mmCIF file of C-alpha atoms in Angstrom:
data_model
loop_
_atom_site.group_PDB
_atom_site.id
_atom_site.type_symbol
_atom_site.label_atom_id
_atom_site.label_comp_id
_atom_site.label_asym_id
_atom_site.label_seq_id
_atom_site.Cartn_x
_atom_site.Cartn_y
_atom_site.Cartn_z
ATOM 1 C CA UNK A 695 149.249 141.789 -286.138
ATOM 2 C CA UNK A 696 149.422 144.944 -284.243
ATOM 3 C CA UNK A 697 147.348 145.260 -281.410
ATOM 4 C CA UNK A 698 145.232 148.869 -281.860
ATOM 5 C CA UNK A 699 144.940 150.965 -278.912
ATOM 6 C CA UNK A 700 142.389 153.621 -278.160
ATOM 7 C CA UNK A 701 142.574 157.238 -277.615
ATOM 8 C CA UNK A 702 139.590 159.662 -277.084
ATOM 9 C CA UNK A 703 140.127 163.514 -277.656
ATOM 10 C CA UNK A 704 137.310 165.652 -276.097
ATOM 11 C CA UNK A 705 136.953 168.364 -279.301
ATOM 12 C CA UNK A 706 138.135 166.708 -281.647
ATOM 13 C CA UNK A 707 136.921 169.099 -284.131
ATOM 14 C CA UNK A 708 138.701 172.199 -283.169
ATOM 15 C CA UNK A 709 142.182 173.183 -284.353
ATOM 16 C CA UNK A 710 143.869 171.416 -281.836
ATOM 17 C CA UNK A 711 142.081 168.222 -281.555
ATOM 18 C CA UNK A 712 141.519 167.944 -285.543
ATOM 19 C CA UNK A 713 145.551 167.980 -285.458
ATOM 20 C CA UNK A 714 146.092 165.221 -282.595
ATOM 21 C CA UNK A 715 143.248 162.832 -284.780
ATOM 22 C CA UNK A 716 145.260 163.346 -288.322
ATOM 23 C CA UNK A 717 148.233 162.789 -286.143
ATOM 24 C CA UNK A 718 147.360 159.240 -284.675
ATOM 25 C CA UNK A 719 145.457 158.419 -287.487
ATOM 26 C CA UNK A 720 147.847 158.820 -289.873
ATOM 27 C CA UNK A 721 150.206 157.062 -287.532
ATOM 28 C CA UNK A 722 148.368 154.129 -287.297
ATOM 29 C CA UNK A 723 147.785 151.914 -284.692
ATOM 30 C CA UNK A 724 144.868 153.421 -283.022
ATOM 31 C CA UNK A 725 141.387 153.885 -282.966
ATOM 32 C CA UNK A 726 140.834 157.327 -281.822
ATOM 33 C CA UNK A 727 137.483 158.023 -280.862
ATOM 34 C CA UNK A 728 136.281 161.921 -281.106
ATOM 35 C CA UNK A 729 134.120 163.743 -278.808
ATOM 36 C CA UNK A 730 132.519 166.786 -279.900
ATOM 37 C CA UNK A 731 128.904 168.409 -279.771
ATOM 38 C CA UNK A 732 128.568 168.155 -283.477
ATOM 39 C CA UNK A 733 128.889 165.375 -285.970
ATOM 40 C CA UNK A 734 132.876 165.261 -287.504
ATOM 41 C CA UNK A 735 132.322 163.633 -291.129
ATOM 42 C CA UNK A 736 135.680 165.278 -292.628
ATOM 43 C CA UNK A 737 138.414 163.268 -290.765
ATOM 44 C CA UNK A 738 138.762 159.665 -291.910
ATOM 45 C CA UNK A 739 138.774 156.827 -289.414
ATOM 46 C CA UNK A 740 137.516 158.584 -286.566
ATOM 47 C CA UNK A 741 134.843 157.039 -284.333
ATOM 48 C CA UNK A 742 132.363 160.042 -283.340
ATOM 49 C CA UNK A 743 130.435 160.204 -280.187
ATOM 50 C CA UNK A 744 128.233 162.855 -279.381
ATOM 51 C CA UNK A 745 127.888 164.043 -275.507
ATOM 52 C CA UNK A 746 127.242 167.478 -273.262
ATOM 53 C CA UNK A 747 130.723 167.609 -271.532
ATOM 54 C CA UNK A 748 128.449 169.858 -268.796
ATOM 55 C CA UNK A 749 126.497 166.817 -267.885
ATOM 56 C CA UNK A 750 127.518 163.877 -265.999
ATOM 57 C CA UNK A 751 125.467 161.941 -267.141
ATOM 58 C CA UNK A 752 125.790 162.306 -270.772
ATOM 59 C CA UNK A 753 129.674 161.654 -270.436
ATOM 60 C CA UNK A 754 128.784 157.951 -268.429
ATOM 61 C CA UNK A 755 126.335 157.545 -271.303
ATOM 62 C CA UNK A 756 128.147 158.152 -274.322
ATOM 63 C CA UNK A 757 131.731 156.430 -272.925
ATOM 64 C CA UNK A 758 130.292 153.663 -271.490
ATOM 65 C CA UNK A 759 132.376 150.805 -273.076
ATOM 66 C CA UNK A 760 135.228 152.663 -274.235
ATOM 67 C CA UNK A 761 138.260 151.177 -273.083
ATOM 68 C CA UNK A 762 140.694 154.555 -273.551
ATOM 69 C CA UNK A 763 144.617 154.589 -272.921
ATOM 70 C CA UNK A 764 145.154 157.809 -273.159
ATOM 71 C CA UNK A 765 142.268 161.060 -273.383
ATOM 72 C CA UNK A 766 143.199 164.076 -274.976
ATOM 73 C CA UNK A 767 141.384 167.614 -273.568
ATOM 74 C CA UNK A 768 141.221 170.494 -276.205
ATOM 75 C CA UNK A 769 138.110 172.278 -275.525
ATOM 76 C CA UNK A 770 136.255 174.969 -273.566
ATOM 77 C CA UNK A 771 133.408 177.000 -273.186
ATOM 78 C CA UNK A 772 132.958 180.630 -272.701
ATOM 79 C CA UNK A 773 131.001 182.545 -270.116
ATOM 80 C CA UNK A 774 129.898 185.639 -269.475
ATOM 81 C CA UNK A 775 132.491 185.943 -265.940
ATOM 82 C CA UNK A 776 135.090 184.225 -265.710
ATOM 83 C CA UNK A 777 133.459 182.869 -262.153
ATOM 84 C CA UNK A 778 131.220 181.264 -264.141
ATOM 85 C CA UNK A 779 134.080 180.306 -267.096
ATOM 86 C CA UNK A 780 135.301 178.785 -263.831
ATOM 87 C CA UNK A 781 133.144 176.422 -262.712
ATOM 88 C CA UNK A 782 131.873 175.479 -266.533
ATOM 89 C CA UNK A 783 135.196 174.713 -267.797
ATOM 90 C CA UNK A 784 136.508 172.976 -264.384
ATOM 91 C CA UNK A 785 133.294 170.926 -264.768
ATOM 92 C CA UNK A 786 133.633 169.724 -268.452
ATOM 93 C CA UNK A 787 136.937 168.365 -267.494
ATOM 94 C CA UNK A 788 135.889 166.839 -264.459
ATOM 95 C CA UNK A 789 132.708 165.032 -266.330
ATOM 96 C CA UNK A 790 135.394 164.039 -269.310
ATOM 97 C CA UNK A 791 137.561 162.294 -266.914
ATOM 98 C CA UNK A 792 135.066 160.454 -264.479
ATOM 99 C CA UNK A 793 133.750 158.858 -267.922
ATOM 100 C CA UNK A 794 137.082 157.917 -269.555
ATOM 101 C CA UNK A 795 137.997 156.620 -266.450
ATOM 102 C CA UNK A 796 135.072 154.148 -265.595
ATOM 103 C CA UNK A 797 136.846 151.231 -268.233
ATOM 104 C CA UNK A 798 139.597 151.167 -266.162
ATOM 105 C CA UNK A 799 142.332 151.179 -268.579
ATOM 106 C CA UNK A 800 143.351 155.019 -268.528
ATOM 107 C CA UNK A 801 147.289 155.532 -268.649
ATOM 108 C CA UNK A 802 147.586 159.194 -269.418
ATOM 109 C CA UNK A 803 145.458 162.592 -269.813
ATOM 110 C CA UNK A 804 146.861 165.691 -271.687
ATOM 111 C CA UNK A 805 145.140 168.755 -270.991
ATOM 112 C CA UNK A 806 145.530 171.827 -273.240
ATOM 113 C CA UNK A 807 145.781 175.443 -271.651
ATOM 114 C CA UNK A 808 147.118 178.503 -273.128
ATOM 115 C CA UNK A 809 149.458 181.451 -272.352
ATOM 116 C CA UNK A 810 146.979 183.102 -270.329
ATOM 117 C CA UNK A 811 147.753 180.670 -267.231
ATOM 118 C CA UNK A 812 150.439 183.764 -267.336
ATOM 119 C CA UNK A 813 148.562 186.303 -268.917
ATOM 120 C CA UNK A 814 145.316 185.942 -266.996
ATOM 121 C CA UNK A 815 142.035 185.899 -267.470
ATOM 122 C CA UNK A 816 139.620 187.464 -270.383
ATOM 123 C CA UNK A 817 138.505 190.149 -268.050
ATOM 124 C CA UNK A 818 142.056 191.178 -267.046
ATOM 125 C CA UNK A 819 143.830 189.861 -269.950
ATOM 126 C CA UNK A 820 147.863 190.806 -270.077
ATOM 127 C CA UNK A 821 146.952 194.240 -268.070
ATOM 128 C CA UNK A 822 149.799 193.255 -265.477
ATOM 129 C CA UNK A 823 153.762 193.316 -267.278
ATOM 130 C CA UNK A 824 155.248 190.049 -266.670
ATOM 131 C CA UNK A 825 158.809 189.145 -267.549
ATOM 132 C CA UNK A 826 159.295 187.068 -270.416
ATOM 133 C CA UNK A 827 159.952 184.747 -271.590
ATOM 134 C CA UNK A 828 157.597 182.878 -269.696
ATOM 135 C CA UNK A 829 158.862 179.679 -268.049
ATOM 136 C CA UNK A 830 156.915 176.413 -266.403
ATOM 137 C CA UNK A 831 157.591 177.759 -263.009
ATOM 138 C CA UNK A 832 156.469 180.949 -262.773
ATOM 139 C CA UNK A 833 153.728 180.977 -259.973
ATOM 140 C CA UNK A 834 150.096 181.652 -260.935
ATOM 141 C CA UNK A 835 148.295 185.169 -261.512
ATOM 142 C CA UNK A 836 146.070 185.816 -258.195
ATOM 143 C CA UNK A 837 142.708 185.384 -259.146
ATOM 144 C CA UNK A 838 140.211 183.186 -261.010
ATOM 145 C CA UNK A 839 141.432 181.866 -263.948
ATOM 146 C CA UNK A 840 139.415 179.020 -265.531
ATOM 147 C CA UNK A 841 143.150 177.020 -266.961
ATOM 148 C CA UNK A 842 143.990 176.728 -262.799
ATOM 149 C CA UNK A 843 140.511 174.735 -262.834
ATOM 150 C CA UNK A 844 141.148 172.927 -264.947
ATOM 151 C CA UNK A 845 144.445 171.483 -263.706
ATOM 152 C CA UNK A 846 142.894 171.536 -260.390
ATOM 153 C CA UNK A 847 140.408 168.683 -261.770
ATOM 154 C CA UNK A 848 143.017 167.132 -263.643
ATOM 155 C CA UNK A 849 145.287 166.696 -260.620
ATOM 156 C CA UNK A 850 143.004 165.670 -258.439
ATOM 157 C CA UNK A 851 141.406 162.971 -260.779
ATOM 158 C CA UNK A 852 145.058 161.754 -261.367
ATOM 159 C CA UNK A 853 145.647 161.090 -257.569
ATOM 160 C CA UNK A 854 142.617 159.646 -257.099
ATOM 161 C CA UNK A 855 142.764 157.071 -260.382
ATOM 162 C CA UNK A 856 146.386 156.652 -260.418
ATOM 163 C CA UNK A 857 147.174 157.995 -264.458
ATOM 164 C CA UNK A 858 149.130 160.109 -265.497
ATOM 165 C CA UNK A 859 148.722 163.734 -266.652
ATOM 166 C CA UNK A 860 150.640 166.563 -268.980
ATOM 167 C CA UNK A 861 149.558 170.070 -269.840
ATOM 168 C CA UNK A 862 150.237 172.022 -272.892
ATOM 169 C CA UNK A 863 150.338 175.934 -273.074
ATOM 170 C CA UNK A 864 150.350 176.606 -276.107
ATOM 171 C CA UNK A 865 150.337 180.367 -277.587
ATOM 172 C CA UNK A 866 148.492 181.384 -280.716
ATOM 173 C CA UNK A 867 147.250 178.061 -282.267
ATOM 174 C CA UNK A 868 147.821 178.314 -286.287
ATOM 175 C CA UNK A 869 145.940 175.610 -287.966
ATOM 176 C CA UNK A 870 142.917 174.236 -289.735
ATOM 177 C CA UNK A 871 139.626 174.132 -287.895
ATOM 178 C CA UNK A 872 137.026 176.792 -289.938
ATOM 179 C CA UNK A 873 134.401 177.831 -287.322
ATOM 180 C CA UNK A 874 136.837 177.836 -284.249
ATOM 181 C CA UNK A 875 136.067 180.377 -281.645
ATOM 182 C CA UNK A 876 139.839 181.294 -281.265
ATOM 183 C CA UNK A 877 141.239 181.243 -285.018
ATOM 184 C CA UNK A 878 143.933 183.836 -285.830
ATOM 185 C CA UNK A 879 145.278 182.344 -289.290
ATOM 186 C CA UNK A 880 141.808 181.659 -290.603
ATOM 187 C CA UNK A 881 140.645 184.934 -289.819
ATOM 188 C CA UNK A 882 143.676 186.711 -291.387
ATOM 189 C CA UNK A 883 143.015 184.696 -294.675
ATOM 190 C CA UNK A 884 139.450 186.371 -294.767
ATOM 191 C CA UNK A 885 140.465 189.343 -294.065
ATOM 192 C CA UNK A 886 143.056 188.985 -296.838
ATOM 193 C CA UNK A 887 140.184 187.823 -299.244
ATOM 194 C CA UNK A 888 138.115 190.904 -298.561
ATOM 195 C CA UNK A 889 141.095 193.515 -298.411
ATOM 196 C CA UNK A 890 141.656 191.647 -302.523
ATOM 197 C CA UNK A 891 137.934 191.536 -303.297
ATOM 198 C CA UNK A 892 137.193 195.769 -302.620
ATOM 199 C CA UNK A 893 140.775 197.427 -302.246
ATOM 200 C CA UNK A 894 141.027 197.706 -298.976
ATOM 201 C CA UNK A 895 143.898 198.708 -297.511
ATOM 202 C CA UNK A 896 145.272 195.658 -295.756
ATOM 203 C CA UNK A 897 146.831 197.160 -292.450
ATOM 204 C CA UNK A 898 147.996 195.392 -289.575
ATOM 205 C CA UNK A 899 145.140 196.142 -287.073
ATOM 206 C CA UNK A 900 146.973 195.327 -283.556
ATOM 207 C CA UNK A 901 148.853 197.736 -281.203
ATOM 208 C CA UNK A 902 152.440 199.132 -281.782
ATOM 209 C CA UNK A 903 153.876 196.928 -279.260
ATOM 210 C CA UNK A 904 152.598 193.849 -281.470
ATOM 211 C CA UNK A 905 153.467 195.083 -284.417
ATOM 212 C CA UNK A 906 157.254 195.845 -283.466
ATOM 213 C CA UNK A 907 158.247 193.145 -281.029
ATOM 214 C CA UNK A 908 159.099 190.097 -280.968
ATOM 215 C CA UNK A 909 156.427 187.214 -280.644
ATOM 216 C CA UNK A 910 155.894 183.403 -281.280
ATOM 217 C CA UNK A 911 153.299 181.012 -281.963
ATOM 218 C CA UNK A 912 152.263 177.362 -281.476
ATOM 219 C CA UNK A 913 151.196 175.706 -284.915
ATOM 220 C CA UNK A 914 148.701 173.235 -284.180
ATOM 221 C CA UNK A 915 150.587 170.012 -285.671
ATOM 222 C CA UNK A 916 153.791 170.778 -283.373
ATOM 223 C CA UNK A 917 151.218 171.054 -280.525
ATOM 224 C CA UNK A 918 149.443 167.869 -281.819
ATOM 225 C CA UNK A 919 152.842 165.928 -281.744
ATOM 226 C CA UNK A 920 154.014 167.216 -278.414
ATOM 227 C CA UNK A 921 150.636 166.384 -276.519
ATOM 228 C CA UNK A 922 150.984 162.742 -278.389
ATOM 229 C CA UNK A 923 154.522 163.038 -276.956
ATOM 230 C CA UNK A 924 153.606 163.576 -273.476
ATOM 231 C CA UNK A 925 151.310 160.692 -273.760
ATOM 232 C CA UNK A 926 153.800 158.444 -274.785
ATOM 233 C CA UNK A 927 157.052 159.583 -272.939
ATOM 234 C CA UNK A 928 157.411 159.000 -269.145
ATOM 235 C CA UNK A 929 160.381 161.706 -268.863
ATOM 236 C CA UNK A 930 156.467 164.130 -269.823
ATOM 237 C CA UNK A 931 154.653 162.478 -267.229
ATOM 238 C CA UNK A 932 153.122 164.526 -264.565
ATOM 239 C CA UNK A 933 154.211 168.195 -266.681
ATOM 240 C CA UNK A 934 153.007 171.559 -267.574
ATOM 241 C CA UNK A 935 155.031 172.103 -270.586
ATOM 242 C CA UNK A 936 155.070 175.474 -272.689
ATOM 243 C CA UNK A 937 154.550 174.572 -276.492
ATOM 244 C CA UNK A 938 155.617 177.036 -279.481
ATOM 245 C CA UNK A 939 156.979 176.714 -282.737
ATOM 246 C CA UNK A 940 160.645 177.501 -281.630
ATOM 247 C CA UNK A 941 160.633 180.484 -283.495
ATOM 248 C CA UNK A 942 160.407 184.027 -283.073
ATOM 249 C CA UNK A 943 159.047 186.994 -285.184
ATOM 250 C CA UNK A 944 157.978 190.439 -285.753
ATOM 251 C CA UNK A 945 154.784 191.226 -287.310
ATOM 252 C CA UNK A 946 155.520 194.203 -289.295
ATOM 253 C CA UNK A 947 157.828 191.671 -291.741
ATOM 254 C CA UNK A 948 155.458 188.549 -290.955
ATOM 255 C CA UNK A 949 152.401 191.164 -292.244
ATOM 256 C CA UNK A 950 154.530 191.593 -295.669
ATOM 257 C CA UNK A 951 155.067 187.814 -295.668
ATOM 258 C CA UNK A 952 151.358 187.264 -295.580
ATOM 259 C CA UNK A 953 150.472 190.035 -297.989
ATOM 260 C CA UNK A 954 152.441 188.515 -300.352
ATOM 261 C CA UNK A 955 151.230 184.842 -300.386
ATOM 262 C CA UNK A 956 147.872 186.960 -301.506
ATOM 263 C CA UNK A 957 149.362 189.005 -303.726
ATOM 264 C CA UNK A 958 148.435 192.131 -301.751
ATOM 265 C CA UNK A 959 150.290 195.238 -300.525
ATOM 266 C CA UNK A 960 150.951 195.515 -297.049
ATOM 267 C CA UNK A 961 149.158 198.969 -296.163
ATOM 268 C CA UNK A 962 151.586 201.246 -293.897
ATOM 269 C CA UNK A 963 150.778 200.572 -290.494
ATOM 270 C CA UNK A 964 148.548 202.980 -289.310
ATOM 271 C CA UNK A 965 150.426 203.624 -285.877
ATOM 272 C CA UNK A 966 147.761 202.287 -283.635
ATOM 273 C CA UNK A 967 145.454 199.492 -283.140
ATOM 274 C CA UNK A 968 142.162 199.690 -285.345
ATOM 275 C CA UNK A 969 140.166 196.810 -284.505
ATOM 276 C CA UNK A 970 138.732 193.951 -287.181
ATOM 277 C CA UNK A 971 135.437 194.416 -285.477
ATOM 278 C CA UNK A 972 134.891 197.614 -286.210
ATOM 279 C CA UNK A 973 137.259 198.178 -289.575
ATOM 280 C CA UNK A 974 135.253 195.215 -291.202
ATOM 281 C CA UNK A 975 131.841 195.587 -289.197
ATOM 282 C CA UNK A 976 129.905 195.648 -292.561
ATOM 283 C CA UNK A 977 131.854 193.209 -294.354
ATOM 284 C CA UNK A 978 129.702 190.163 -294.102
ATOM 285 C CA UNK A 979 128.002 190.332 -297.173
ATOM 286 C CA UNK A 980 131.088 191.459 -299.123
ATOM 287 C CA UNK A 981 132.189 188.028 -297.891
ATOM 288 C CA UNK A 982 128.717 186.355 -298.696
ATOM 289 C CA UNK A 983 129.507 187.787 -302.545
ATOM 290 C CA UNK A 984 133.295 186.381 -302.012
ATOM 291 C CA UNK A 985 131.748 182.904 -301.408
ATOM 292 C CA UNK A 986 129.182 182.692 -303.923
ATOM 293 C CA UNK A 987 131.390 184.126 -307.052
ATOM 294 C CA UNK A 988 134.411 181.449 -306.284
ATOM 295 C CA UNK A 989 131.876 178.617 -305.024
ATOM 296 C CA UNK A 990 133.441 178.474 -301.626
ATOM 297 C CA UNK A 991 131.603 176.295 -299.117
ATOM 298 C CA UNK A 992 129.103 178.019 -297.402
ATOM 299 C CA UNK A 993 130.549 179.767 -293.481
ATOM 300 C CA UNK A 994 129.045 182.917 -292.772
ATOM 301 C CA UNK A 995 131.864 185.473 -292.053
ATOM 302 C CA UNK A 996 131.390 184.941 -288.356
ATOM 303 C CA UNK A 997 132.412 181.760 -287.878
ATOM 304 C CA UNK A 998 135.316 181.518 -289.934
ATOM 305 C CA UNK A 999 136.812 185.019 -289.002
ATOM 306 C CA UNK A 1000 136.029 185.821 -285.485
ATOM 307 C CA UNK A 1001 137.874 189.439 -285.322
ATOM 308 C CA UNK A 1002 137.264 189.623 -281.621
ATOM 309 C CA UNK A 1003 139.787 186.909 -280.443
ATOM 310 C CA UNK A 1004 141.848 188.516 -283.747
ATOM 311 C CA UNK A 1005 141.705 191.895 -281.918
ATOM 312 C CA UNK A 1006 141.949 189.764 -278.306
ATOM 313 C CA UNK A 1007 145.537 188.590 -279.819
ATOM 314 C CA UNK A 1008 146.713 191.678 -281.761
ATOM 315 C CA UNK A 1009 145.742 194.032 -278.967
ATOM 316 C CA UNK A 1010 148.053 193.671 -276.353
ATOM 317 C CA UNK A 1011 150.705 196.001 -275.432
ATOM 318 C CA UNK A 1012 153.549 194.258 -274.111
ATOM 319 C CA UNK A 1013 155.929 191.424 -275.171
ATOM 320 C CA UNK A 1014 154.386 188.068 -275.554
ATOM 321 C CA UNK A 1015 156.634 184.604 -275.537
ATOM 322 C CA UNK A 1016 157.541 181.393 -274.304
ATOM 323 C CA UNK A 1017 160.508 179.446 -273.258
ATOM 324 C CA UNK A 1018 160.596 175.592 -274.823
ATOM 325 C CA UNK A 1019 163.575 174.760 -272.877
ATOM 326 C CA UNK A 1020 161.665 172.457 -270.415
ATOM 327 C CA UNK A 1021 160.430 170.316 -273.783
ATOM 328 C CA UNK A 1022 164.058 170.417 -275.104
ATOM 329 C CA UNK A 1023 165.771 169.114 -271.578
ATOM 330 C CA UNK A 1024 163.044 165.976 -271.495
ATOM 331 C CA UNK A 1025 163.517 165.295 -275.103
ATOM 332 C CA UNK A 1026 161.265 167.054 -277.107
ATOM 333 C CA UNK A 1027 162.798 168.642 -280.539
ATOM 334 C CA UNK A 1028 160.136 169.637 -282.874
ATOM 335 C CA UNK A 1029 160.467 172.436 -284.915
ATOM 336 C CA UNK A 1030 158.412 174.726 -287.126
ATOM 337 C CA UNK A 1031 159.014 177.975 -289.077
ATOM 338 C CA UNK A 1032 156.249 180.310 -288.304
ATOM 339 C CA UNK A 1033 155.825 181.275 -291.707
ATOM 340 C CA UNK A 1034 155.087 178.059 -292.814
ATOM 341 C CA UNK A 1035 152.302 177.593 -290.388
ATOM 342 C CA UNK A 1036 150.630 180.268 -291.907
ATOM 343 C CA UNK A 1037 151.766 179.477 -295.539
ATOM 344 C CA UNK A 1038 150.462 175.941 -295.082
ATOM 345 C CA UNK A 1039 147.066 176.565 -293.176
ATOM 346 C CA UNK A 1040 146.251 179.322 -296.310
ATOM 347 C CA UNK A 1041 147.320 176.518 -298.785
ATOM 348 C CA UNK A 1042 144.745 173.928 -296.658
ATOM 349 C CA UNK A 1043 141.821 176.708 -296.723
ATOM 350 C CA UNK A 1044 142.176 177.173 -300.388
ATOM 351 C CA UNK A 1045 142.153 173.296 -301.267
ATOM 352 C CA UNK A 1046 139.420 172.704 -299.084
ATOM 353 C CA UNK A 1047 137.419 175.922 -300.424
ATOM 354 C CA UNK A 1048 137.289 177.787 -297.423
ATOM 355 C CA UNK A 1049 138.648 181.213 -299.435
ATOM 356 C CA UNK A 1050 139.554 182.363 -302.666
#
């Protein structure tokens, strides 16, 4: 009989940690225990466990007993400043580990960042050219940045306990998680829907430099089986590892790509950014009509399209990528074709009656 080991993933219901549960549980072998602030009743075989990752106490509470190998960290909270984005976020990671920890049988924690430990933060996001492709070593923007406090926790917790750690830096996550804060794919398909439902033109709504250069993106079941890689792999151990499909692309032809899974026409780009928040401000209860004449489950148009991290992404005006050769040189050789992380995700959103 194979002994089961046990891995806990602090948001498990997001797009990242959704992808890391379906990866282990499919794998078998494990009992993976979720953490999340809200009850998960949509991924088979995982244990859910309800705590406030901003309070001590409810961590030692809800962990106590839990005899974890290996914690997975794949949330956040935003904040008005990133001061306070800061301390919140440096916090929640700091309260996840001191209650994993207390079993005693922690090997390994994988954190999960993002491209703006290069970009920097919300407030002064990708204002400052940087030269890309961006690579594992480049040295950190000056300033707060609430990623950099996180490591900071995750370092020091690993010298002081004795695991091991990896971080992932993903770029745009594609995958399934409806009601994600940060949700690019999702919030194309809804715009799609609309654009179909009233004849609206469907234009790419980011900058010129996004539309025309070249860009990647991290689909959330590559990211899933590199963070379980890092886990697993001592060659990952103590890493900060970029993590992207492998792939590179251009929106104007990924646009058509996308307009055609719909059966749309890809407007002509307009020649400048026009933002989602304001081109669809009164488009909520064209999507409330959307939902109720196809039967789709129930997500108001906010949190299954939020056009402000769309615009966030879309918006920026110089060359976004990242080098996977660190991943490749310690072993790593996933693959996946950008397109098909969209493809897939629409296919997923349409079976599970998220859109049309």
């Amino acid at each position: 009989m194979t002994d089961t080991r046990t891995a806990v993933i602090f948001g498990a219901s997001g797009i990242i940690g959704r992808a890391i549960a379906e990866n282990l549980l499919t794998t078998g072998g494990w009992r993976v225990v979720g953490v999340a602030r809200n009850p998960i009743a949509d991924i088979p075989g995982l244990d859910f466990v309800a705590c406030d990752l901003t309070d001590p106490a409810s961590c030692q509470q809800a962990l106590a007993g839990i005899a974890a190998e290996h914690a997975y960290f794949t949330t956040w909270a935003r904040r008005p400043t990133e001061h306070e984005n800061c301390e919140v976020n440096g916090g929640m990671v700091r309260n996840a580990i001191a209650g994993v920890v207390a079993a005693g049988t922690l090997k390994h924690v994988a954190l999960v960042t993002g491209l703006k430990h290069y970009l920097g933060p919300f407030d002064n996001y990708a204002k400052t050219a940087i030269e890309t492709p961006f690579t594992e070593d480049m040295p950190r923007v000056p300033g707060e940045n609430f990623y950099y406090a996180q490591e900071d926790e995750l370092f020091a917790a690993a010298e002081k306990h004795g695991f091991t750690w990896s971080v992932a830096r993903p770029h745009t996550v594609i995958g399934y998680a409806p009601g994600n804060q940060m949700n690019l794919g999702t919030s194309i398909a809804v715009y799609a829907a609309i654009a179909k439902e009233t004849g609206l033109p469907f234009q790419f709504p980011g900058t010129p430099q996004q539309h025309d250069g070249l860009v990647d993106v991290t689909d959330a079941r590559l990211l899933a089986s590199h963070m379980i890689w890092e886990a697993n792999t001592p060659a990952a151990a103590d890493t900060a590892f970029n993590v992207v499909n492998g792939d590179v692309f251009r929106w104007r032809r990924m646009w058509t790509h996308i307009a055609d899974w719909f059966g749309l026409e890809a407007a002509p780009y307009p020649g400048k950014m026009v933002p989602l928040i304001e081109y669809l401000a009164d488009a909520g209860p064209v999507w409330d009509r959307i939902v109720a004449q196809h039967g789709l489950k129930p997500n108001p148009i906010d949190t299954v399209a939020p056009w402000w991290h769309v615009d966030l992404d879309l918006g920026r005006t110089m060359e976004t990528m990242a080098d996977m050769s660190l991943s490749r040189e310690r072993g790593f050789t996933g693959y996946q074709r950008s397109s098909g992380s969209f493809i897939d995700l629409f296919e997923r959103l349409r079976r599970e009656r998220i859109i049309p």
